[in-house]
Amino acid sequence: EGNKNNQVAVLETDFPEAATTFSKMYCSAQSPVWFKDEKSLQVYFQQGGNKARAVLTLKGNLIYAITDLNVSLIPEKIKKAIQHVYSSYLVADVKKVETADVTVYRVTLENNNELITIQADEEQVIEIEKMWKRWIPAQKKKSSGTKKEIERI
């Protein structure tokens, strides 16, 4: 249970396809820790000094993998596309998200006023979410004789 060598032995015996897929995709993975639920296997590991997590089917097909990255590991073409649109922002967080068919980079950018989450690949940069860093409450309207306050969205 807690013994990592035992985890690998059980994994290779009970789920050989998943073990093979994982070892091919992440041959330099370090410290893998496996968990099984009803329909999938999850593995948490280190890859090149970065935290990562992969989820595979019990038959060994990759569902998705997420790796925390340093900005220096974003492909140059994607980095330039992000800088072109968001030149006044700093990178706060980068995650590489892989499925069997696609790889995208989920990047959180920040400036003094807001956080923006984008998703980028070789073709496009899409803004997913924008959030203000400081909340400024709505001002109350001049009294119209009722006690109703402004509604917040």
CSV table of N, CA and C in Angstrom, one decimal:
chain,number,residue,atom,x,y,z
A,1,GLU,N,0.8,-1.2,0.0
A,1,GLU,CA,0.0,0.0,0.0
A,1,GLU,C,0.9,1.2,0.0
A,2,GLY,N,1.7,1.5,1.0
A,2,GLY,CA,2.5,2.7,1.1
A,2,GLY,C,3.9,2.4,0.4
A,3,ASN,N,4.2,1.2,0.1
A,3,ASN,CA,5.5,0.9,-0.5
A,3,ASN,C,5.4,1.1,-2.0
A,4,LYS,N,6.2,2.1,-2.5
A,4,LYS,CA,6.2,2.4,-3.9
A,4,LYS,C,6.6,1.3,-4.8
A,5,ASN,N,7.6,0.5,-4.4
A,5,ASN,CA,8.0,-0.7,-5.2
A,5,ASN,C,6.9,-1.7,-5.4
A,6,ASN,N,6.1,-1.8,-4.3
A,6,ASN,CA,4.9,-2.7,-4.3
A,6,ASN,C,3.9,-2.1,-5.2
A,7,GLN,N,3.7,-0.8,-5.2
A,7,GLN,CA,2.7,-0.2,-6.1
A,7,GLN,C,3.1,-0.5,-7.6
A,8,VAL,N,4.3,-0.4,-8.0
A,8,VAL,CA,4.7,-0.6,-9.3
A,8,VAL,C,4.5,-2.1,-9.7
A,9,ALA,N,4.9,-3.0,-8.8
A,9,ALA,CA,4.7,-4.4,-9.1
A,9,ALA,C,3.2,-4.7,-9.3
A,10,VAL,N,2.3,-4.2,-8.4
A,10,VAL,CA,0.9,-4.5,-8.6
A,10,VAL,C,0.4,-3.8,-9.8
A,11,LEU,N,0.8,-2.6,-10.2
A,11,LEU,CA,0.4,-1.9,-11.4
A,11,LEU,C,0.8,-2.8,-12.6
A,12,GLU,N,2.0,-3.2,-12.7
A,12,GLU,CA,2.5,-4.0,-13.8
A,12,GLU,C,1.8,-5.3,-14.0
A,13,THR,N,1.4,-5.9,-12.8
A,13,THR,CA,0.7,-7.2,-12.9
A,13,THR,C,-0.7,-7.0,-13.2
A,14,ASP,N,-1.4,-6.1,-12.5
A,14,ASP,CA,-2.8,-5.9,-12.7
A,14,ASP,C,-3.2,-5.0,-13.9
A,15,PHE,N,-2.4,-4.1,-14.3
A,15,PHE,CA,-2.7,-3.2,-15.4
A,15,PHE,C,-1.5,-3.0,-16.3
A,16,PRO,N,-1.1,-4.0,-17.0
A,16,PRO,CA,0.1,-3.9,-17.7
A,16,PRO,C,0.1,-2.9,-18.9
A,17,GLU,N,-1.1,-2.7,-19.5
A,17,GLU,CA,-1.2,-1.7,-20.6
A,17,GLU,C,-1.0,-0.3,-20.0
A,18,ALA,N,-1.5,0.0,-18.9
A,18,ALA,CA,-1.3,1.3,-18.3
A,18,ALA,C,0.1,1.5,-17.9
A,19,ALA,N,0.7,0.5,-17.4
A,19,ALA,CA,2.2,0.6,-17.0
A,19,ALA,C,3.0,0.8,-18.2
A,20,THR,N,2.7,0.2,-19.3
A,20,THR,CA,3.5,0.3,-20.6
A,20,THR,C,3.3,1.7,-21.1
A,21,THR,N,2.0,2.2,-21.2
A,21,THR,CA,1.7,3.5,-21.7
A,21,THR,C,2.5,4.6,-20.9
A,22,PHE,N,2.4,4.5,-19.6
A,22,PHE,CA,3.0,5.5,-18.7
A,22,PHE,C,4.5,5.5,-18.9
A,23,SER,N,5.1,4.3,-18.9
A,23,SER,CA,6.6,4.2,-19.0
A,23,SER,C,7.1,4.7,-20.4
A,24,LYS,N,6.3,4.5,-21.5
A,24,LYS,CA,6.7,5.1,-22.8
A,24,LYS,C,6.5,6.6,-22.8
A,25,MET,N,5.4,7.1,-22.3
A,25,MET,CA,5.2,8.5,-22.4
A,25,MET,C,6.1,9.3,-21.4
A,26,TYR,N,6.3,8.8,-20.3
A,26,TYR,CA,7.1,9.5,-19.2
A,26,TYR,C,8.3,8.6,-18.7
A,27,CYS,N,9.2,8.3,-19.6
A,27,CYS,CA,10.3,7.4,-19.3
A,27,CYS,C,11.2,8.0,-18.3
A,28,SER,N,11.2,9.3,-18.1
A,28,SER,CA,12.1,9.9,-17.0
A,28,SER,C,11.3,10.3,-15.8
A,29,ALA,N,10.1,9.8,-15.7
A,29,ALA,CA,9.2,10.1,-14.5
A,29,ALA,C,9.9,9.6,-13.2
A,30,GLN,N,9.8,10.5,-12.2
A,30,GLN,CA,10.4,10.1,-10.9
A,30,GLN,C,9.3,10.1,-9.8
A,31,SER,N,9.4,9.3,-8.9
A,31,SER,CA,8.5,9.2,-7.7
A,31,SER,C,7.0,9.0,-8.1
A,32,PRO,N,6.7,8.1,-9.0
A,32,PRO,CA,5.3,7.9,-9.3
A,32,PRO,C,4.5,7.4,-8.1
A,33,VAL,N,3.3,7.9,-7.9
A,33,VAL,CA,2.4,7.4,-6.9
A,33,VAL,C,1.1,7.2,-7.6
A,34,TRP,N,0.6,5.9,-7.5
A,34,TRP,CA,-0.6,5.5,-8.3
A,34,TRP,C,-1.8,5.4,-7.4
A,35,PHE,N,-3.0,5.8,-7.9
A,35,PHE,CA,-4.3,5.6,-7.3
A,35,PHE,C,-5.2,5.1,-8.3
A,36,LYS,N,-6.1,4.2,-7.8
A,36,LYS,CA,-7.1,3.6,-8.7
A,36,LYS,C,-8.5,4.0,-8.2
A,37,ASP,N,-9.4,4.4,-9.2
A,37,ASP,CA,-10.8,4.5,-8.9
A,37,ASP,C,-11.5,3.5,-9.7
A,38,GLU,N,-12.9,3.6,-9.8
A,38,GLU,CA,-13.6,2.6,-10.5
A,38,GLU,C,-13.3,2.5,-12.0
A,39,LYS,N,-13.0,3.6,-12.7
A,39,LYS,CA,-12.8,3.6,-14.1
A,39,LYS,C,-11.4,4.1,-14.6
A,40,SER,N,-10.5,4.5,-13.7
A,40,SER,CA,-9.3,5.0,-14.2
A,40,SER,C,-8.2,4.8,-13.2
A,41,LEU,N,-7.0,5.1,-13.6
A,41,LEU,CA,-5.8,5.1,-12.8
A,41,LEU,C,-5.2,6.5,-12.8
A,42,GLN,N,-4.8,7.0,-11.7
A,42,GLN,CA,-4.2,8.3,-11.6
A,42,GLN,C,-2.8,8.2,-11.1
A,43,VAL,N,-1.9,8.9,-11.7
A,43,VAL,CA,-0.5,8.8,-11.2
A,43,VAL,C,0.0,10.2,-11.0
A,44,TYR,N,0.6,10.5,-9.9
A,44,TYR,CA,1.3,11.7,-9.5
A,44,TYR,C,2.8,11.5,-9.6
A,45,PHE,N,3.5,12.4,-10.2
A,45,PHE,CA,4.9,12.1,-10.4
A,45,PHE,C,5.7,13.4,-10.6
A,46,GLN,N,7.0,13.3,-10.7
A,46,GLN,CA,7.9,14.4,-11.1
A,46,GLN,C,8.4,14.2,-12.5
A,47,GLN,N,8.4,15.2,-13.3
A,47,GLN,CA,8.9,15.0,-14.7
A,47,GLN,C,9.8,16.2,-15.0
A,48,GLY,N,11.1,16.0,-15.0
A,48,GLY,CA,12.1,17.0,-15.3
A,48,GLY,C,12.0,18.1,-14.2
A,49,GLY,N,11.8,17.7,-13.0
A,49,GLY,CA,11.7,18.6,-11.9
A,49,GLY,C,10.4,19.3,-11.7
A,50,ASN,N,9.4,19.0,-12.5
A,50,ASN,CA,8.1,19.6,-12.5
A,50,ASN,C,7.0,18.6,-12.0
A,51,LYS,N,6.1,19.1,-11.2
A,51,LYS,CA,5.0,18.2,-10.7
A,51,LYS,C,4.1,17.9,-11.9
A,52,ALA,N,3.6,16.6,-11.9
A,52,ALA,CA,2.7,16.2,-13.0
A,52,ALA,C,1.7,15.2,-12.5
A,53,ARG,N,0.6,15.1,-13.2
A,53,ARG,CA,-0.4,14.1,-12.9
A,53,ARG,C,-1.0,13.6,-14.2
A,54,ALA,N,-1.1,12.3,-14.3
A,54,ALA,CA,-1.7,11.7,-15.5
A,54,ALA,C,-2.9,10.8,-15.1
A,55,VAL,N,-3.9,10.7,-15.9
A,55,VAL,CA,-5.0,9.9,-15.7
A,55,VAL,C,-5.2,9.0,-16.9
A,56,LEU,N,-5.2,7.7,-16.7
A,56,LEU,CA,-5.3,6.7,-17.8
A,56,LEU,C,-6.5,5.8,-17.5
A,57,THR,N,-7.0,5.2,-18.6
A,57,THR,CA,-8.1,4.2,-18.4
A,57,THR,C,-7.4,3.0,-17.9
A,58,LEU,N,-8.2,2.1,-17.4
A,58,LEU,CA,-7.7,0.8,-16.9
A,58,LEU,C,-7.0,0.0,-18.0
A,59,LYS,N,-7.4,0.3,-19.2
A,59,LYS,CA,-6.7,-0.4,-20.4
A,59,LYS,C,-5.5,0.3,-20.9
A,60,GLY,N,-5.1,1.4,-20.2
A,60,GLY,CA,-3.9,2.1,-20.5
A,60,GLY,C,-4.0,3.3,-21.5
A,61,ASN,N,-5.2,3.7,-21.9
A,61,ASN,CA,-5.3,4.9,-22.8
A,61,ASN,C,-5.2,6.2,-21.9
A,62,LEU,N,-4.5,7.1,-22.4
A,62,LEU,CA,-4.3,8.4,-21.7
A,62,LEU,C,-5.7,9.2,-21.8
A,63,ILE,N,-6.2,9.6,-20.7
A,63,ILE,CA,-7.4,10.5,-20.7
A,63,ILE,C,-6.9,11.9,-20.7
A,64,TYR,N,-6.0,12.3,-19.7
A,64,TYR,CA,-5.3,13.5,-19.8
A,64,TYR,C,-4.1,13.5,-18.9
A,65,ALA,N,-3.2,14.5,-19.1
A,65,ALA,CA,-2.1,14.7,-18.2
A,65,ALA,C,-1.9,16.2,-18.0
A,66,ILE,N,-1.5,16.6,-16.8
A,66,ILE,CA,-1.3,18.0,-16.5
A,66,ILE,C,0.1,18.1,-15.9
A,67,THR,N,0.9,19.0,-16.4
A,67,THR,CA,2.2,19.2,-15.9
A,67,THR,C,2.4,20.7,-15.5
A,68,ASP,N,2.9,21.0,-14.3
A,68,ASP,CA,3.2,22.4,-14.0
A,68,ASP,C,4.5,22.7,-14.6
A,69,LEU,N,4.6,23.9,-15.3
A,69,LEU,CA,5.8,24.2,-16.0
A,69,LEU,C,6.3,25.6,-15.6
A,70,ASN,N,7.6,25.8,-15.9
A,70,ASN,CA,8.2,27.1,-15.8
A,70,ASN,C,8.0,27.7,-17.2
A,71,VAL,N,7.9,29.0,-17.2
A,71,VAL,CA,7.6,29.8,-18.4
A,71,VAL,C,8.6,29.5,-19.5
A,72,SER,N,9.9,29.2,-19.1
A,72,SER,CA,10.9,28.9,-20.1
A,72,SER,C,10.6,27.6,-20.9
A,73,LEU,N,9.7,26.8,-20.4
A,73,LEU,CA,9.4,25.5,-21.1
A,73,LEU,C,8.2,25.6,-22.1
A,74,ILE,N,7.6,26.8,-22.2
A,74,ILE,CA,6.6,27.0,-23.2
A,74,ILE,C,7.3,27.1,-24.6
A,75,PRO,N,6.7,26.4,-25.6
A,75,PRO,CA,7.3,26.5,-26.9
A,75,PRO,C,7.4,28.0,-27.4
A,76,GLU,N,8.5,28.3,-28.1
A,76,GLU,CA,8.8,29.7,-28.5
A,76,GLU,C,7.6,30.3,-29.3
A,77,LYS,N,7.1,29.5,-30.2
A,77,LYS,CA,6.0,30.1,-31.1
A,77,LYS,C,4.8,30.5,-30.2
A,78,ILE,N,4.4,29.7,-29.2
A,78,ILE,CA,3.3,30.0,-28.3
A,78,ILE,C,3.7,31.2,-27.4
A,79,LYS,N,4.9,31.2,-26.9
A,79,LYS,CA,5.3,32.3,-26.1
A,79,LYS,C,5.2,33.6,-26.8
A,80,LYS,N,5.6,33.7,-28.1
A,80,LYS,CA,5.6,34.9,-28.9
A,80,LYS,C,4.1,35.3,-29.1
A,81,ALA,N,3.2,34.4,-29.4
A,81,ALA,CA,1.8,34.7,-29.6
A,81,ALA,C,1.2,35.3,-28.3
A,82,ILE,N,1.6,34.7,-27.2
A,82,ILE,CA,1.1,35.3,-25.9
A,82,ILE,C,1.6,36.7,-25.6
A,83,GLN,N,2.9,36.9,-25.9
A,83,GLN,CA,3.5,38.2,-25.7
A,83,GLN,C,3.0,39.2,-26.6
A,84,HIS,N,2.6,38.8,-27.8
A,84,HIS,CA,2.0,39.8,-28.8
A,84,HIS,C,0.7,40.4,-28.3
A,85,VAL,N,-0.1,39.6,-27.6
A,85,VAL,CA,-1.4,40.0,-27.2
A,85,VAL,C,-1.4,40.6,-25.7
A,86,TYR,N,-0.5,40.0,-24.9
A,86,TYR,CA,-0.5,40.3,-23.5
A,86,TYR,C,0.9,40.8,-23.0
A,87,SER,N,1.4,41.7,-23.8
A,87,SER,CA,2.8,42.2,-23.5
A,87,SER,C,2.9,42.9,-22.1
A,88,SER,N,1.9,43.5,-21.6
A,88,SER,CA,2.0,44.2,-20.3
A,88,SER,C,1.7,43.3,-19.1
A,89,TYR,N,1.6,42.0,-19.3
A,89,TYR,CA,1.3,41.0,-18.2
A,89,TYR,C,2.5,40.2,-17.9
A,90,LEU,N,2.6,39.7,-16.7
A,90,LEU,CA,3.6,38.8,-16.2
A,90,LEU,C,2.9,37.4,-16.1
A,91,VAL,N,3.7,36.4,-16.3
A,91,VAL,CA,3.2,35.0,-16.2
A,91,VAL,C,3.2,34.6,-14.8
A,92,ALA,N,2.1,34.2,-14.3
A,92,ALA,CA,2.0,33.7,-12.9
A,92,ALA,C,2.0,32.2,-12.7
A,93,ASP,N,1.5,31.5,-13.7
A,93,ASP,CA,1.4,30.0,-13.6
A,93,ASP,C,1.3,29.5,-15.1
A,94,VAL,N,1.9,28.3,-15.3
A,94,VAL,CA,1.8,27.6,-16.6
A,94,VAL,C,1.5,26.1,-16.3
A,95,LYS,N,0.5,25.6,-17.0
A,95,LYS,CA,0.2,24.2,-17.0
A,95,LYS,C,0.2,23.7,-18.4
A,96,LYS,N,0.8,22.6,-18.7
A,96,LYS,CA,0.7,21.9,-19.9
A,96,LYS,C,-0.3,20.8,-19.8
A,97,VAL,N,-1.4,20.8,-20.6
A,97,VAL,CA,-2.5,19.9,-20.6
A,97,VAL,C,-2.4,19.1,-21.8
A,98,GLU,N,-2.3,17.7,-21.7
A,98,GLU,CA,-2.3,16.8,-22.8
A,98,GLU,C,-3.4,15.8,-22.7
A,99,THR,N,-4.0,15.6,-23.9
A,99,THR,CA,-4.9,14.5,-24.1
A,99,THR,C,-4.3,13.6,-25.2
A,100,ALA,N,-5.0,12.6,-25.6
A,100,ALA,CA,-4.5,11.7,-26.6
A,100,ALA,C,-4.3,12.4,-27.9
A,101,ASP,N,-5.2,13.5,-28.1
A,101,ASP,CA,-5.2,14.2,-29.4
A,101,ASP,C,-4.6,15.6,-29.5
A,102,VAL,N,-4.5,16.2,-28.3
A,102,VAL,CA,-4.1,17.6,-28.3
A,102,VAL,C,-3.2,18.0,-27.1
A,103,THR,N,-2.4,19.0,-27.3
A,103,THR,CA,-1.6,19.5,-26.2
A,103,THR,C,-1.8,21.0,-26.2
A,104,VAL,N,-2.3,21.6,-25.0
A,104,VAL,CA,-2.5,23.0,-24.9
A,104,VAL,C,-1.7,23.5,-23.6
A,105,TYR,N,-1.5,24.8,-23.6
A,105,TYR,CA,-0.9,25.4,-22.4
A,105,TYR,C,-1.9,26.3,-21.8
A,106,ARG,N,-2.2,26.1,-20.5
A,106,ARG,CA,-3.1,26.9,-19.7
A,106,ARG,C,-2.2,27.8,-18.9
A,107,VAL,N,-2.3,29.1,-19.2
A,107,VAL,CA,-1.4,30.1,-18.7
A,107,VAL,C,-2.2,31.2,-17.9
A,108,THR,N,-1.8,31.5,-16.7
A,108,THR,CA,-2.4,32.5,-15.9
A,108,THR,C,-1.4,33.7,-15.9
A,109,LEU,N,-1.9,34.9,-16.4
A,109,LEU,CA,-1.2,36.1,-16.5
A,109,LEU,C,-1.7,37.1,-15.5
A,110,GLU,N,-0.8,38.0,-15.1
A,110,GLU,CA,-1.3,39.1,-14.2
A,110,GLU,C,-0.6,40.4,-14.5
A,111,ASN,N,-1.4,41.4,-14.1
A,111,ASN,CA,-0.8,42.8,-14.0
A,111,ASN,C,-1.3,43.4,-12.7
A,112,ASN,N,-1.2,44.7,-12.5
A,112,ASN,CA,-1.6,45.3,-11.2
A,112,ASN,C,-3.0,45.1,-10.9
A,113,ASN,N,-3.9,45.0,-11.9
A,113,ASN,CA,-5.3,45.0,-11.7
A,113,ASN,C,-6.1,43.7,-11.9
A,114,GLU,N,-5.5,42.8,-12.7
A,114,GLU,CA,-6.3,41.6,-13.0
A,114,GLU,C,-5.5,40.4,-13.2
A,115,LEU,N,-6.1,39.3,-13.2
A,115,LEU,CA,-5.6,38.0,-13.5
A,115,LEU,C,-6.3,37.5,-14.8
A,116,ILE,N,-5.6,37.0,-15.7
A,116,ILE,CA,-6.3,36.4,-16.9
A,116,ILE,C,-5.8,35.0,-17.2
A,117,THR,N,-6.7,34.1,-17.4
A,117,THR,CA,-6.3,32.7,-17.8
A,117,THR,C,-6.5,32.5,-19.3
A,118,ILE,N,-5.5,32.1,-19.9
A,118,ILE,CA,-5.6,31.8,-21.4
A,118,ILE,C,-5.3,30.4,-21.7
A,119,GLN,N,-5.7,29.9,-22.8
A,119,GLN,CA,-5.4,28.6,-23.3
A,119,GLN,C,-4.7,28.8,-24.7
A,120,ALA,N,-3.5,28.2,-24.9
A,120,ALA,CA,-2.8,28.5,-26.1
A,120,ALA,C,-2.3,27.1,-26.7
A,121,ASP,N,-2.3,27.1,-28.0
A,121,ASP,CA,-1.6,26.0,-28.7
A,121,ASP,C,-0.9,26.6,-29.9
A,122,GLU,N,-0.5,25.8,-30.8
A,122,GLU,CA,0.3,26.2,-32.0
A,122,GLU,C,-0.5,27.1,-32.9
A,123,GLU,N,-1.8,27.1,-32.8
A,123,GLU,CA,-2.7,27.8,-33.7
A,123,GLU,C,-3.3,29.1,-33.2
A,124,GLN,N,-3.7,29.1,-31.9
A,124,GLN,CA,-4.4,30.2,-31.3
A,124,GLN,C,-4.2,30.4,-29.8
A,125,VAL,N,-4.6,31.6,-29.4
A,125,VAL,CA,-4.6,32.0,-28.0
A,125,VAL,C,-6.0,32.4,-27.6
A,126,ILE,N,-6.6,31.7,-26.6
A,126,ILE,CA,-8.0,32.0,-26.3
A,126,ILE,C,-8.1,32.4,-24.8
A,127,GLU,N,-8.7,33.5,-24.6
A,127,GLU,CA,-8.9,34.0,-23.2
A,127,GLU,C,-10.0,33.2,-22.6
A,128,ILE,N,-9.7,32.5,-21.5
A,128,ILE,CA,-10.7,31.7,-20.8
A,128,ILE,C,-11.4,32.4,-19.6
A,129,GLU,N,-10.6,33.2,-18.9
A,129,GLU,CA,-11.2,33.8,-17.7
A,129,GLU,C,-10.4,35.1,-17.4
A,130,LYS,N,-11.2,36.1,-16.9
A,130,LYS,CA,-10.6,37.4,-16.5
A,130,LYS,C,-11.1,37.7,-15.1
A,131,MET,N,-10.2,38.0,-14.1
A,131,MET,CA,-10.7,38.3,-12.8
A,131,MET,C,-10.0,39.5,-12.2
A,132,TRP,N,-10.7,40.4,-11.6
A,132,TRP,CA,-10.1,41.6,-11.0
A,132,TRP,C,-9.4,41.2,-9.7
A,133,LYS,N,-8.3,41.8,-9.5
A,133,LYS,CA,-7.5,41.5,-8.2
A,133,LYS,C,-8.2,42.1,-7.0
A,134,ARG,N,-8.7,43.3,-7.2
A,134,ARG,CA,-9.4,44.1,-6.1
A,134,ARG,C,-10.8,44.2,-6.4
A,135,TRP,N,-11.6,43.9,-5.4
A,135,TRP,CA,-13.1,44.0,-5.5
A,135,TRP,C,-13.5,45.4,-5.0
A,136,ILE,N,-14.1,46.1,-5.9
A,136,ILE,CA,-14.6,47.5,-5.5
A,136,ILE,C,-16.2,47.3,-5.4
A,137,PRO,N,-16.7,47.4,-4.3
A,137,PRO,CA,-18.2,47.2,-4.1
A,137,PRO,C,-19.0,48.2,-4.9
A,138,ALA,N,-20.1,47.8,-5.5
A,138,ALA,CA,-21.0,48.8,-6.2
A,138,ALA,C,-21.4,49.8,-5.2
A,139,GLN,N,-21.5,51.1,-5.7
A,139,GLN,CA,-22.0,52.2,-4.9
A,139,GLN,C,-23.5,52.1,-4.8
A,140,LYS,N,-24.0,52.6,-3.7
A,140,LYS,CA,-25.4,52.6,-3.5
A,140,LYS,C,-26.0,53.8,-4.3
A,141,LYS,N,-27.1,53.6,-4.9
A,141,LYS,CA,-27.7,54.7,-5.7
A,141,LYS,C,-28.3,55.7,-4.7
A,142,LYS,N,-28.5,56.9,-5.1
A,142,LYS,CA,-29.2,57.9,-4.3
A,142,LYS,C,-30.5,57.3,-3.9
A,143,SER,N,-30.9,57.5,-2.7
A,143,SER,CA,-32.2,57.0,-2.2
A,143,SER,C,-33.3,57.4,-3.1
A,144,SER,N,-34.1,56.4,-3.4
A,144,SER,CA,-35.3,56.6,-4.2
A,144,SER,C,-36.5,56.4,-3.3
A,145,GLY,N,-36.3,56.3,-2.1
A,145,GLY,CA,-37.4,56.1,-1.1
A,145,GLY,C,-37.6,54.7,-0.8
A,146,THR,N,-36.9,53.8,-1.4
A,146,THR,CA,-37.0,52.3,-1.1
A,146,THR,C,-35.7,51.9,-0.4
A,147,LYS,N,-35.7,50.8,0.2
A,147,LYS,CA,-34.5,50.3,0.9
A,147,LYS,C,-33.7,49.3,0.0
A,148,LYS,N,-34.1,49.1,-1.2
A,148,LYS,CA,-33.5,48.2,-2.1
A,148,LYS,C,-32.1,48.7,-2.5
A,149,GLU,N,-31.1,47.8,-2.4
A,149,GLU,CA,-29.7,48.2,-2.8
A,149,GLU,C,-29.5,47.6,-4.2
A,150,ILE,N,-28.4,48.1,-4.7
A,150,ILE,CA,-28.0,47.6,-6.1
A,150,ILE,C,-27.7,46.2,-6.0
A,151,GLU,N,-28.1,45.4,-7.0
A,151,GLU,CA,-27.8,44.0,-7.0
A,151,GLU,C,-26.5,43.8,-7.7
A,152,ARG,N,-25.8,42.8,-7.2
A,152,ARG,CA,-24.5,42.5,-7.8
A,152,ARG,C,-24.7,41.3,-8.8
A,153,ILE,N,-23.9,41.4,-9.8
A,153,ILE,CA,-24.0,40.4,-10.9
A,153,ILE,C,-23.3,39.1,-10.4
